[in-house]
mmCIF file of C-alpha atoms in Angstrom:
data_model
loop_
_atom_site.group_PDB
_atom_site.id
_atom_site.type_symbol
_atom_site.label_atom_id
_atom_site.label_comp_id
_atom_site.label_asym_id
_atom_site.label_seq_id
_atom_site.Cartn_x
_atom_site.Cartn_y
_atom_site.Cartn_z
ATOM 1 C CA UNK A 1 -90.327 -70.678 23.762
ATOM 2 C CA UNK A 2 -88.071 -67.612 23.675
ATOM 3 C CA UNK A 3 -84.370 -68.406 24.033
ATOM 4 C CA UNK A 4 -83.241 -66.327 27.307
ATOM 5 C CA UNK A 5 -80.256 -66.662 29.384
ATOM 6 C CA UNK A 6 -80.288 -68.441 32.710
ATOM 7 C CA UNK A 7 -77.986 -68.826 35.615
ATOM 8 C CA UNK A 8 -76.595 -72.452 36.361
ATOM 9 C CA UNK A 9 -76.357 -73.902 39.753
ATOM 10 C CA UNK A 10 -73.197 -76.008 39.956
ATOM 11 C CA UNK A 11 -72.294 -79.520 41.122
ATOM 12 C CA UNK A 12 -69.596 -79.708 43.768
ATOM 13 C CA UNK A 13 -66.518 -81.983 44.661
ATOM 14 C CA UNK A 14 -64.957 -82.338 48.057
ATOM 15 C CA UNK A 15 -61.521 -83.758 46.853
ATOM 16 C CA UNK A 16 -58.885 -83.829 49.614
ATOM 17 C CA UNK A 17 -56.667 -81.243 48.083
ATOM 18 C CA UNK A 18 -59.393 -78.374 47.967
ATOM 19 C CA UNK A 19 -59.853 -75.344 50.089
ATOM 20 C CA UNK A 20 -62.693 -73.087 50.921
ATOM 21 C CA UNK A 21 -62.166 -70.143 48.696
ATOM 22 C CA UNK A 22 -65.070 -70.865 46.345
ATOM 23 C CA UNK A 23 -67.325 -70.295 49.300
ATOM 24 C CA UNK A 24 -65.337 -67.443 50.809
ATOM 25 C CA UNK A 25 -64.603 -65.438 47.688
ATOM 26 C CA UNK A 26 -67.028 -66.526 45.218
ATOM 27 C CA UNK A 27 -70.104 -66.913 47.589
ATOM 28 C CA UNK A 28 -71.013 -70.381 46.406
ATOM 29 C CA UNK A 29 -72.987 -71.083 49.607
ATOM 30 C CA UNK A 30 -72.464 -74.917 49.313
ATOM 31 C CA UNK A 31 -72.174 -76.812 52.536
ATOM 32 C CA UNK A 32 -69.140 -78.884 51.766
ATOM 33 C CA UNK A 33 -65.630 -78.784 53.112
ATOM 34 C CA UNK A 34 -63.064 -78.790 51.458
ATOM 35 C CA UNK A 35 -65.065 -77.405 48.386
ATOM 36 C CA UNK A 36 -62.382 -78.400 45.594
ATOM 37 C CA UNK A 37 -64.294 -78.120 42.597
ATOM 38 C CA UNK A 38 -67.620 -76.725 41.226
ATOM 39 C CA UNK A 39 -68.672 -77.965 37.821
ATOM 40 C CA UNK A 40 -70.204 -74.621 36.569
ATOM 41 C CA UNK A 41 -71.550 -75.927 33.277
ATOM 42 C CA UNK A 42 -71.809 -79.617 32.847
ATOM 43 C CA UNK A 43 -74.176 -82.333 31.578
ATOM 44 C CA UNK A 44 -71.684 -84.952 32.473
ATOM 45 C CA UNK A 45 -73.113 -87.737 34.683
ATOM 46 C CA UNK A 46 -70.266 -87.619 37.279
ATOM 47 C CA UNK A 47 -71.462 -83.869 37.902
ATOM 48 C CA UNK A 48 -74.435 -82.335 36.255
ATOM 49 C CA UNK A 49 -75.369 -78.832 37.038
ATOM 50 C CA UNK A 50 -78.959 -77.545 37.271
ATOM 51 C CA UNK A 51 -81.004 -74.822 35.624
ATOM 52 C CA UNK A 52 -83.653 -74.064 38.396
ATOM 53 C CA UNK A 53 -84.840 -77.405 39.601
ATOM 54 C CA UNK A 54 -84.072 -79.138 36.284
ATOM 55 C CA UNK A 55 -80.845 -80.899 35.329
ATOM 56 C CA UNK A 56 -79.173 -78.931 32.365
ATOM 57 C CA UNK A 57 -79.166 -82.223 30.395
ATOM 58 C CA UNK A 58 -82.970 -82.471 30.525
ATOM 59 C CA UNK A 59 -83.346 -78.858 29.626
ATOM 60 C CA UNK A 60 -81.127 -79.436 26.418
ATOM 61 C CA UNK A 61 -82.726 -82.640 25.610
ATOM 62 C CA UNK A 62 -86.028 -80.786 25.473
ATOM 63 C CA UNK A 63 -84.524 -77.796 23.603
ATOM 64 C CA UNK A 64 -81.772 -79.267 21.463
ATOM 65 C CA UNK A 65 -81.631 -76.146 19.118
ATOM 66 C CA UNK A 66 -80.394 -74.232 22.247
ATOM 67 C CA UNK A 67 -76.733 -75.890 21.592
ATOM 68 C CA UNK A 68 -76.532 -74.631 18.134
ATOM 69 C CA UNK A 69 -75.662 -76.069 14.777
ATOM 70 C CA UNK A 70 -71.885 -76.145 15.423
ATOM 71 C CA UNK A 71 -70.059 -78.947 13.916
ATOM 72 C CA UNK A 72 -69.575 -80.978 17.291
ATOM 73 C CA UNK A 73 -73.225 -81.266 17.460
ATOM 74 C CA UNK A 74 -73.984 -82.115 13.660
ATOM 75 C CA UNK A 75 -71.295 -84.785 13.754
ATOM 76 C CA UNK A 76 -72.429 -86.439 16.940
ATOM 77 C CA UNK A 77 -76.096 -86.498 15.922
ATOM 78 C CA UNK A 78 -76.861 -86.204 19.559
ATOM 79 C CA UNK A 79 -78.034 -83.311 21.849
ATOM 80 C CA UNK A 80 -75.164 -83.224 24.324
ATOM 81 C CA UNK A 81 -73.177 -80.361 25.892
ATOM 82 C CA UNK A 82 -69.636 -81.029 24.382
ATOM 83 C CA UNK A 83 -67.801 -78.975 27.061
ATOM 84 C CA UNK A 84 -67.436 -78.748 30.866
ATOM 85 C CA UNK A 85 -66.329 -75.717 32.779
ATOM 86 C CA UNK A 86 -64.958 -75.871 36.180
ATOM 87 C CA UNK A 87 -63.657 -73.633 39.084
ATOM 88 C CA UNK A 88 -60.909 -75.325 40.824
ATOM 89 C CA UNK A 89 -59.415 -74.333 44.325
ATOM 90 C CA UNK A 90 -56.061 -76.028 45.042
ATOM 91 C CA UNK A 91 -55.389 -75.599 48.654
ATOM 92 C CA UNK A 92 -52.691 -78.472 48.305
ATOM 93 C CA UNK A 93 -50.996 -79.777 44.992
ATOM 94 C CA UNK A 94 -53.148 -81.860 42.686
ATOM 95 C CA UNK A 95 -51.908 -85.342 41.647
ATOM 96 C CA UNK A 96 -49.271 -85.724 38.897
ATOM 97 C CA UNK A 97 -51.629 -86.909 36.045
ATOM 98 C CA UNK A 98 -52.343 -87.223 32.234
ATOM 99 C CA UNK A 99 -55.663 -87.487 30.069
ATOM 100 C CA UNK A 100 -56.081 -89.686 27.209
ATOM 101 C CA UNK A 101 -57.113 -88.720 23.724
ATOM 102 C CA UNK A 102 -60.473 -89.720 22.030
ATOM 103 C CA UNK A 103 -59.173 -92.675 20.332
ATOM 104 C CA UNK A 104 -57.768 -94.241 23.541
ATOM 105 C CA UNK A 105 -60.710 -93.323 25.616
ATOM 106 C CA UNK A 106 -63.178 -94.806 23.159
ATOM 107 C CA UNK A 107 -61.168 -98.119 23.209
ATOM 108 C CA UNK A 108 -60.388 -98.273 26.959
ATOM 109 C CA UNK A 109 -63.053 -96.365 28.825
ATOM 110 C CA UNK A 110 -66.302 -97.612 27.284
ATOM 111 C CA UNK A 111 -66.617 -95.087 24.492
ATOM 112 C CA UNK A 112 -65.810 -91.881 26.567
ATOM 113 C CA UNK A 113 -64.397 -88.918 25.151
ATOM 114 C CA UNK A 114 -60.708 -87.939 25.847
ATOM 115 C CA UNK A 115 -59.834 -84.788 27.570
ATOM 116 C CA UNK A 116 -58.434 -81.504 26.185
ATOM 117 C CA UNK A 117 -58.467 -78.507 28.584
ATOM 118 C CA UNK A 118 -57.482 -74.990 28.989
ATOM 119 C CA UNK A 119 -56.507 -73.243 32.340
ATOM 120 C CA UNK A 120 -57.136 -69.622 33.107
ATOM 121 C CA UNK A 121 -55.547 -68.603 36.419
ATOM 122 C CA UNK A 122 -58.303 -66.663 38.307
ATOM 123 C CA UNK A 123 -55.915 -66.234 41.445
ATOM 124 C CA UNK A 124 -52.627 -67.335 42.400
ATOM 125 C CA UNK A 125 -50.759 -66.916 45.965
ATOM 126 C CA UNK A 126 -47.381 -65.978 45.929
ATOM 127 C CA UNK A 127 -44.900 -68.818 44.711
ATOM 128 C CA UNK A 128 -47.861 -70.843 43.144
ATOM 129 C CA UNK A 129 -46.788 -73.167 40.342
ATOM 130 C CA UNK A 130 -48.021 -75.730 38.018
ATOM 131 C CA UNK A 131 -46.645 -78.859 36.488
ATOM 132 C CA UNK A 132 -46.426 -79.046 32.755
ATOM 133 C CA UNK A 133 -44.413 -81.886 30.798
ATOM 134 C CA UNK A 134 -41.017 -83.466 31.485
ATOM 135 C CA UNK A 135 -37.882 -81.558 31.643
ATOM 136 C CA UNK A 136 -35.911 -84.334 29.787
ATOM 137 C CA UNK A 137 -36.736 -87.355 27.788
ATOM 138 C CA UNK A 138 -38.029 -90.210 29.923
ATOM 139 C CA UNK A 139 -38.620 -93.785 29.215
ATOM 140 C CA UNK A 140 -41.360 -96.192 30.911
ATOM 141 C CA UNK A 141 -38.751 -97.661 33.137
ATOM 142 C CA UNK A 142 -37.220 -94.283 34.251
ATOM 143 C CA UNK A 143 -40.729 -93.013 35.075
ATOM 144 C CA UNK A 144 -41.718 -96.039 37.010
ATOM 145 C CA UNK A 145 -38.470 -95.717 38.979
ATOM 146 C CA UNK A 146 -39.066 -92.133 39.776
ATOM 147 C CA UNK A 147 -42.477 -92.805 41.025
ATOM 148 C CA UNK A 148 -41.196 -95.653 43.226
ATOM 149 C CA UNK A 149 -38.635 -93.329 44.904
ATOM 150 C CA UNK A 150 -41.031 -90.521 45.156
ATOM 151 C CA UNK A 151 -38.772 -88.269 42.842
ATOM 152 C CA UNK A 152 -40.912 -87.798 39.756
ATOM 153 C CA UNK A 153 -41.284 -84.056 40.544
ATOM 154 C CA UNK A 154 -37.613 -83.541 39.923
ATOM 155 C CA UNK A 155 -38.007 -84.518 36.136
ATOM 156 C CA UNK A 156 -40.943 -82.284 35.461
ATOM 157 C CA UNK A 157 -41.345 -78.707 34.534
ATOM 158 C CA UNK A 158 -42.335 -76.567 37.398
ATOM 159 C CA UNK A 159 -43.951 -73.279 35.879
ATOM 160 C CA UNK A 160 -44.508 -70.225 38.169
ATOM 161 C CA UNK A 161 -47.956 -68.812 37.624
ATOM 162 C CA UNK A 162 -49.569 -65.405 38.192
ATOM 163 C CA UNK A 163 -53.183 -64.100 37.971
ATOM 164 C CA UNK A 164 -54.331 -64.023 34.384
ATOM 165 C CA UNK A 165 -52.063 -66.712 32.809
ATOM 166 C CA UNK A 166 -53.286 -69.133 30.426
ATOM 167 C CA UNK A 167 -52.311 -72.652 29.727
ATOM 168 C CA UNK A 168 -53.505 -75.210 27.120
ATOM 169 C CA UNK A 169 -53.275 -78.931 28.157
ATOM 170 C CA UNK A 170 -53.434 -81.366 25.330
ATOM 171 C CA UNK A 171 -53.908 -85.054 25.756
ATOM 172 C CA UNK A 172 -50.784 -86.905 26.761
ATOM 173 C CA UNK A 173 -49.371 -83.890 28.576
ATOM 174 C CA UNK A 174 -48.291 -84.771 32.100
ATOM 175 C CA UNK A 175 -49.449 -81.989 34.233
ATOM 176 C CA UNK A 176 -50.649 -80.928 37.885
ATOM 177 C CA UNK A 177 -52.100 -77.799 39.420
ATOM 178 C CA UNK A 178 -50.046 -76.593 42.357
ATOM 179 C CA UNK A 179 -51.127 -75.332 45.728
ATOM 180 C CA UNK A 180 -52.362 -71.750 45.888
ATOM 181 C CA UNK A 181 -53.873 -71.651 42.322
ATOM 182 C CA UNK A 182 -57.560 -70.845 41.805
ATOM 183 C CA UNK A 183 -58.328 -72.107 38.109
ATOM 184 C CA UNK A 184 -61.031 -71.750 35.708
ATOM 185 C CA UNK A 185 -60.907 -74.827 33.626
ATOM 186 C CA UNK A 186 -62.640 -74.990 30.295
ATOM 187 C CA UNK A 187 -62.484 -78.731 28.845
ATOM 188 C CA UNK A 188 -64.068 -81.418 26.845
ATOM 189 C CA UNK A 189 -66.796 -83.245 28.560
ATOM 190 C CA UNK A 190 -64.973 -85.830 30.040
ATOM 191 C CA UNK A 191 -63.814 -87.186 33.410
ATOM 192 C CA UNK A 192 -61.141 -89.641 32.603
ATOM 193 C CA UNK A 193 -57.816 -88.928 34.625
ATOM 194 C CA UNK A 194 -54.937 -91.252 35.051
ATOM 195 C CA UNK A 195 -52.866 -90.525 38.142
ATOM 196 C CA UNK A 196 -49.017 -91.088 37.990
ATOM 197 C CA UNK A 197 -48.246 -89.763 41.647
ATOM 198 C CA UNK A 198 -50.243 -88.727 44.505
ATOM 199 C CA UNK A 199 -47.643 -87.878 47.268
ATOM 200 C CA UNK A 200 -48.748 -91.001 49.058
ATOM 201 C CA UNK A 201 -51.676 -88.950 50.593
ATOM 202 C CA UNK A 202 -54.517 -90.573 52.713
ATOM 203 C CA UNK A 203 -58.029 -89.834 51.897
ATOM 204 C CA UNK A 204 -60.950 -89.365 54.377
ATOM 205 C CA UNK A 205 -61.304 -93.051 54.607
ATOM 206 C CA UNK A 206 -57.707 -93.715 55.479
ATOM 207 C CA UNK A 207 -56.853 -95.250 52.179
ATOM 208 C CA UNK A 208 -54.335 -93.931 49.499
ATOM 209 C CA UNK A 209 -56.163 -92.891 46.383
ATOM 210 C CA UNK A 210 -55.562 -95.302 43.439
ATOM 211 C CA UNK A 211 -52.826 -94.791 40.798
ATOM 212 C CA UNK A 212 -53.324 -95.551 37.052
ATOM 213 C CA UNK A 213 -49.578 -95.779 36.134
ATOM 214 C CA UNK A 214 -50.065 -98.400 33.405
ATOM 215 C CA UNK A 215 -52.636 -96.566 31.605
ATOM 216 C CA UNK A 216 -50.976 -93.287 32.187
ATOM 217 C CA UNK A 217 -47.700 -94.394 30.571
ATOM 218 C CA UNK A 218 -49.609 -95.646 27.542
ATOM 219 C CA UNK A 219 -50.942 -92.162 26.839
ATOM 220 C CA UNK A 220 -48.297 -89.921 28.176
ATOM 221 C CA UNK A 221 -45.958 -87.990 26.095
ATOM 222 C CA UNK A 222 -42.534 -88.877 27.686
ATOM 223 C CA UNK A 223 -40.407 -86.620 25.623
ATOM 224 C CA UNK A 224 -38.817 -83.416 27.186
ATOM 225 C CA UNK A 225 -40.901 -80.168 26.579
ATOM 226 C CA UNK A 226 -40.218 -76.550 26.956
ATOM 227 C CA UNK A 227 -42.025 -74.965 29.860
ATOM 228 C CA UNK A 228 -44.797 -73.096 28.234
ATOM 229 C CA UNK A 229 -44.622 -69.239 27.907
ATOM 230 C CA UNK A 230 -47.612 -67.046 27.928
ATOM 231 C CA UNK A 231 -48.946 -66.398 24.344
ATOM 232 C CA UNK A 232 -49.251 -62.826 22.877
ATOM 233 C CA UNK A 233 -52.650 -61.540 23.617
ATOM 234 C CA UNK A 234 -54.438 -58.633 22.069
ATOM 235 C CA UNK A 235 -57.209 -56.600 23.694
ATOM 236 C CA UNK A 236 -59.899 -55.058 21.408
ATOM 237 C CA UNK A 237 -61.427 -51.963 22.811
ATOM 238 C CA UNK A 238 -64.937 -50.797 22.272
ATOM 239 C CA UNK A 239 -67.065 -48.490 24.234
ATOM 240 C CA UNK A 240 -67.923 -49.859 27.622
ATOM 241 C CA UNK A 241 -65.807 -52.932 27.268
ATOM 242 C CA UNK A 242 -62.655 -54.757 25.951
ATOM 243 C CA UNK A 243 -62.287 -58.472 24.665
ATOM 244 C CA UNK A 244 -59.394 -60.894 23.814
ATOM 245 C CA UNK A 245 -59.310 -64.329 22.377
ATOM 246 C CA UNK A 246 -57.742 -66.573 24.968
ATOM 247 C CA UNK A 247 -58.046 -70.063 23.051
ATOM 248 C CA UNK A 248 -59.434 -71.532 19.947
ATOM 249 C CA UNK A 249 -59.348 -75.188 19.285
ATOM 250 C CA UNK A 250 -61.604 -77.723 17.466
ATOM 251 C CA UNK A 251 -63.469 -78.311 20.684
ATOM 252 C CA UNK A 252 -64.124 -74.892 22.230
ATOM 253 C CA UNK A 253 -63.221 -71.202 21.864
ATOM 254 C CA UNK A 254 -62.609 -68.805 24.959
ATOM 255 C CA UNK A 255 -62.705 -65.202 25.048
ATOM 256 C CA UNK A 256 -62.404 -62.871 27.923
ATOM 257 C CA UNK A 257 -64.583 -59.792 28.280
ATOM 258 C CA UNK A 258 -63.784 -56.794 30.417
ATOM 259 C CA UNK A 259 -67.030 -55.082 30.883
ATOM 260 C CA UNK A 260 -67.024 -51.492 32.397
ATOM 261 C CA UNK A 261 -70.164 -49.356 32.028
ATOM 262 C CA UNK A 262 -70.408 -48.065 35.565
ATOM 263 C CA UNK A 263 -69.571 -44.306 34.684
ATOM 264 C CA UNK A 264 -71.718 -44.083 31.540
ATOM 265 C CA UNK A 265 -75.200 -44.762 30.347
ATOM 266 C CA UNK A 266 -74.161 -46.863 27.283
ATOM 267 C CA UNK A 267 -75.020 -50.370 27.532
ATOM 268 C CA UNK A 268 -72.710 -53.191 25.724
ATOM 269 C CA UNK A 269 -74.628 -54.975 22.993
ATOM 270 C CA UNK A 270 -74.238 -58.902 23.033
ATOM 271 C CA UNK A 271 -75.513 -60.944 20.221
ATOM 272 C CA UNK A 272 -75.272 -64.788 19.577
ATOM 273 C CA UNK A 273 -76.052 -66.551 16.511
ATOM 274 C CA UNK A 274 -77.537 -69.994 15.647
ATOM 275 C CA UNK A 275 -74.074 -71.647 15.566
ATOM 276 C CA UNK A 276 -73.348 -72.094 19.201
ATOM 277 C CA UNK A 277 -74.562 -71.666 22.679
ATOM 278 C CA UNK A 278 -72.370 -69.453 24.948
ATOM 279 C CA UNK A 279 -71.342 -70.136 28.612
ATOM 280 C CA UNK A 280 -70.394 -66.936 30.460
ATOM 281 C CA UNK A 281 -68.393 -67.442 33.691
ATOM 282 C CA UNK A 282 -68.027 -64.283 35.754
ATOM 283 C CA UNK A 283 -64.704 -64.513 37.358
ATOM 284 C CA UNK A 284 -64.684 -61.106 38.899
ATOM 285 C CA UNK A 285 -67.241 -58.254 39.488
ATOM 286 C CA UNK A 286 -70.914 -58.279 38.786
ATOM 287 C CA UNK A 287 -73.357 -56.738 36.400
ATOM 288 C CA UNK A 288 -76.773 -57.088 34.555
ATOM 289 C CA UNK A 289 -78.051 -58.536 31.456
ATOM 290 C CA UNK A 290 -81.114 -57.006 29.680
ATOM 291 C CA UNK A 291 -83.499 -57.371 26.700
ATOM 292 C CA UNK A 292 -86.686 -55.732 25.651
ATOM 293 C CA UNK A 293 -88.729 -57.984 28.003
ATOM 294 C CA UNK A 294 -85.911 -59.540 30.143
ATOM 295 C CA UNK A 295 -83.548 -58.498 33.058
ATOM 296 C CA UNK A 296 -81.157 -60.400 35.390
ATOM 297 C CA UNK A 297 -78.362 -59.697 37.686
ATOM 298 C CA UNK A 298 -75.098 -61.853 37.772
ATOM 299 C CA UNK A 299 -72.278 -61.759 40.373
ATOM 300 C CA UNK A 300 -68.645 -63.233 40.634
ATOM 301 C CA UNK A 301 -68.868 -66.932 40.268
ATOM 302 C CA UNK A 302 -72.035 -67.038 38.382
ATOM 303 C CA UNK A 303 -72.240 -68.985 35.136
ATOM 304 C CA UNK A 304 -74.885 -67.940 32.724
ATOM 305 C CA UNK A 305 -76.128 -70.362 29.720
ATOM 306 C CA UNK A 306 -76.961 -68.218 26.777
ATOM 307 C CA UNK A 307 -78.990 -70.453 24.159
ATOM 308 C CA UNK A 308 -77.859 -70.294 20.606
ATOM 309 C CA UNK A 309 -79.963 -67.749 18.635
ATOM 310 C CA UNK A 310 -80.870 -65.772 21.756
ATOM 311 C CA UNK A 311 -82.540 -62.274 21.588
ATOM 312 C CA UNK A 312 -80.312 -59.352 21.287
ATOM 313 C CA UNK A 313 -78.850 -58.764 24.824
ATOM 314 C CA UNK A 314 -77.296 -55.710 26.624
ATOM 315 C CA UNK A 315 -74.773 -55.783 29.254
ATOM 316 C CA UNK A 316 -74.122 -53.236 32.135
ATOM 317 C CA UNK A 317 -71.760 -53.282 35.076
ATOM 318 C CA UNK A 318 -68.039 -53.828 35.951
ATOM 319 C CA UNK A 319 -67.124 -57.388 35.437
ATOM 320 C CA UNK A 320 -64.375 -59.881 34.064
ATOM 321 C CA UNK A 321 -66.085 -62.648 31.919
ATOM 322 C CA UNK A 322 -64.864 -65.905 30.249
ATOM 323 C CA UNK A 323 -67.100 -66.329 27.243
ATOM 324 C CA UNK A 324 -67.068 -70.134 26.202
ATOM 325 C CA UNK A 325 -68.562 -71.209 22.943
ATOM 326 C CA UNK A 326 -68.064 -74.054 20.328
#
């Protein structure tokens, strides 16, 4: 069977802090309000996306070579998708939270993976911010007291954000996405989150969402940290497009592609190898992908799965794409 790209259909989440921008601005067409998250590329059991009528996990189980021969595959000995890609619309603040590393998750969460993630700010309203680490050294007792009094926010770094900003969130980093942010999140395939504080909010069932303070404090880095600065980024220009490396860690790599072939006949070559699949998340614009016997269009909000070792492809259009691989 030829290895050709295909568009994924996301799983959706209606968390109480979500808005409706993913329908209004990304044309998701999902009958859910609020629409807080779309899991664009996922085989996680809490939210699998689809390739046509089939779950992505089933497709990859039948075609394991489409994932590639990267080290995460060969060391696991399993045909699993090691990453998860989301779009997140925060109409209100997300909870103050933290994620465990692999060792803690394996021991305390039935063998689950820990969670390392990267945020790319797709859009941010004026005054939007996020939370990243503590402003001063804390102790378990001081954090507990700040939660009880509702003052934990005063001990955290509040970082203003703008469209195009980039943040890398390691396990143990206390963090939160603030109201007005629309984020593309690239992460390990994990859904383990420990809430420290949730603003005493009431869910649709009239109950407060559970906190996980004890576990959170077992994994959280309580030392002070400097509010992160934006890393130096270098655009590389070629005919019809520019690209830049956003993030490279042992779990995933993310590049940003700026495609612009609207005013020329030249098409951009895109070639994969046998090492890794690619997931292409279009965060702006639209375009087309073609090969000798294949053609498809894509639009803002689409996520395209490109199997490892695909045919040589050509891109055309005007779009901004996050290219995720392992």
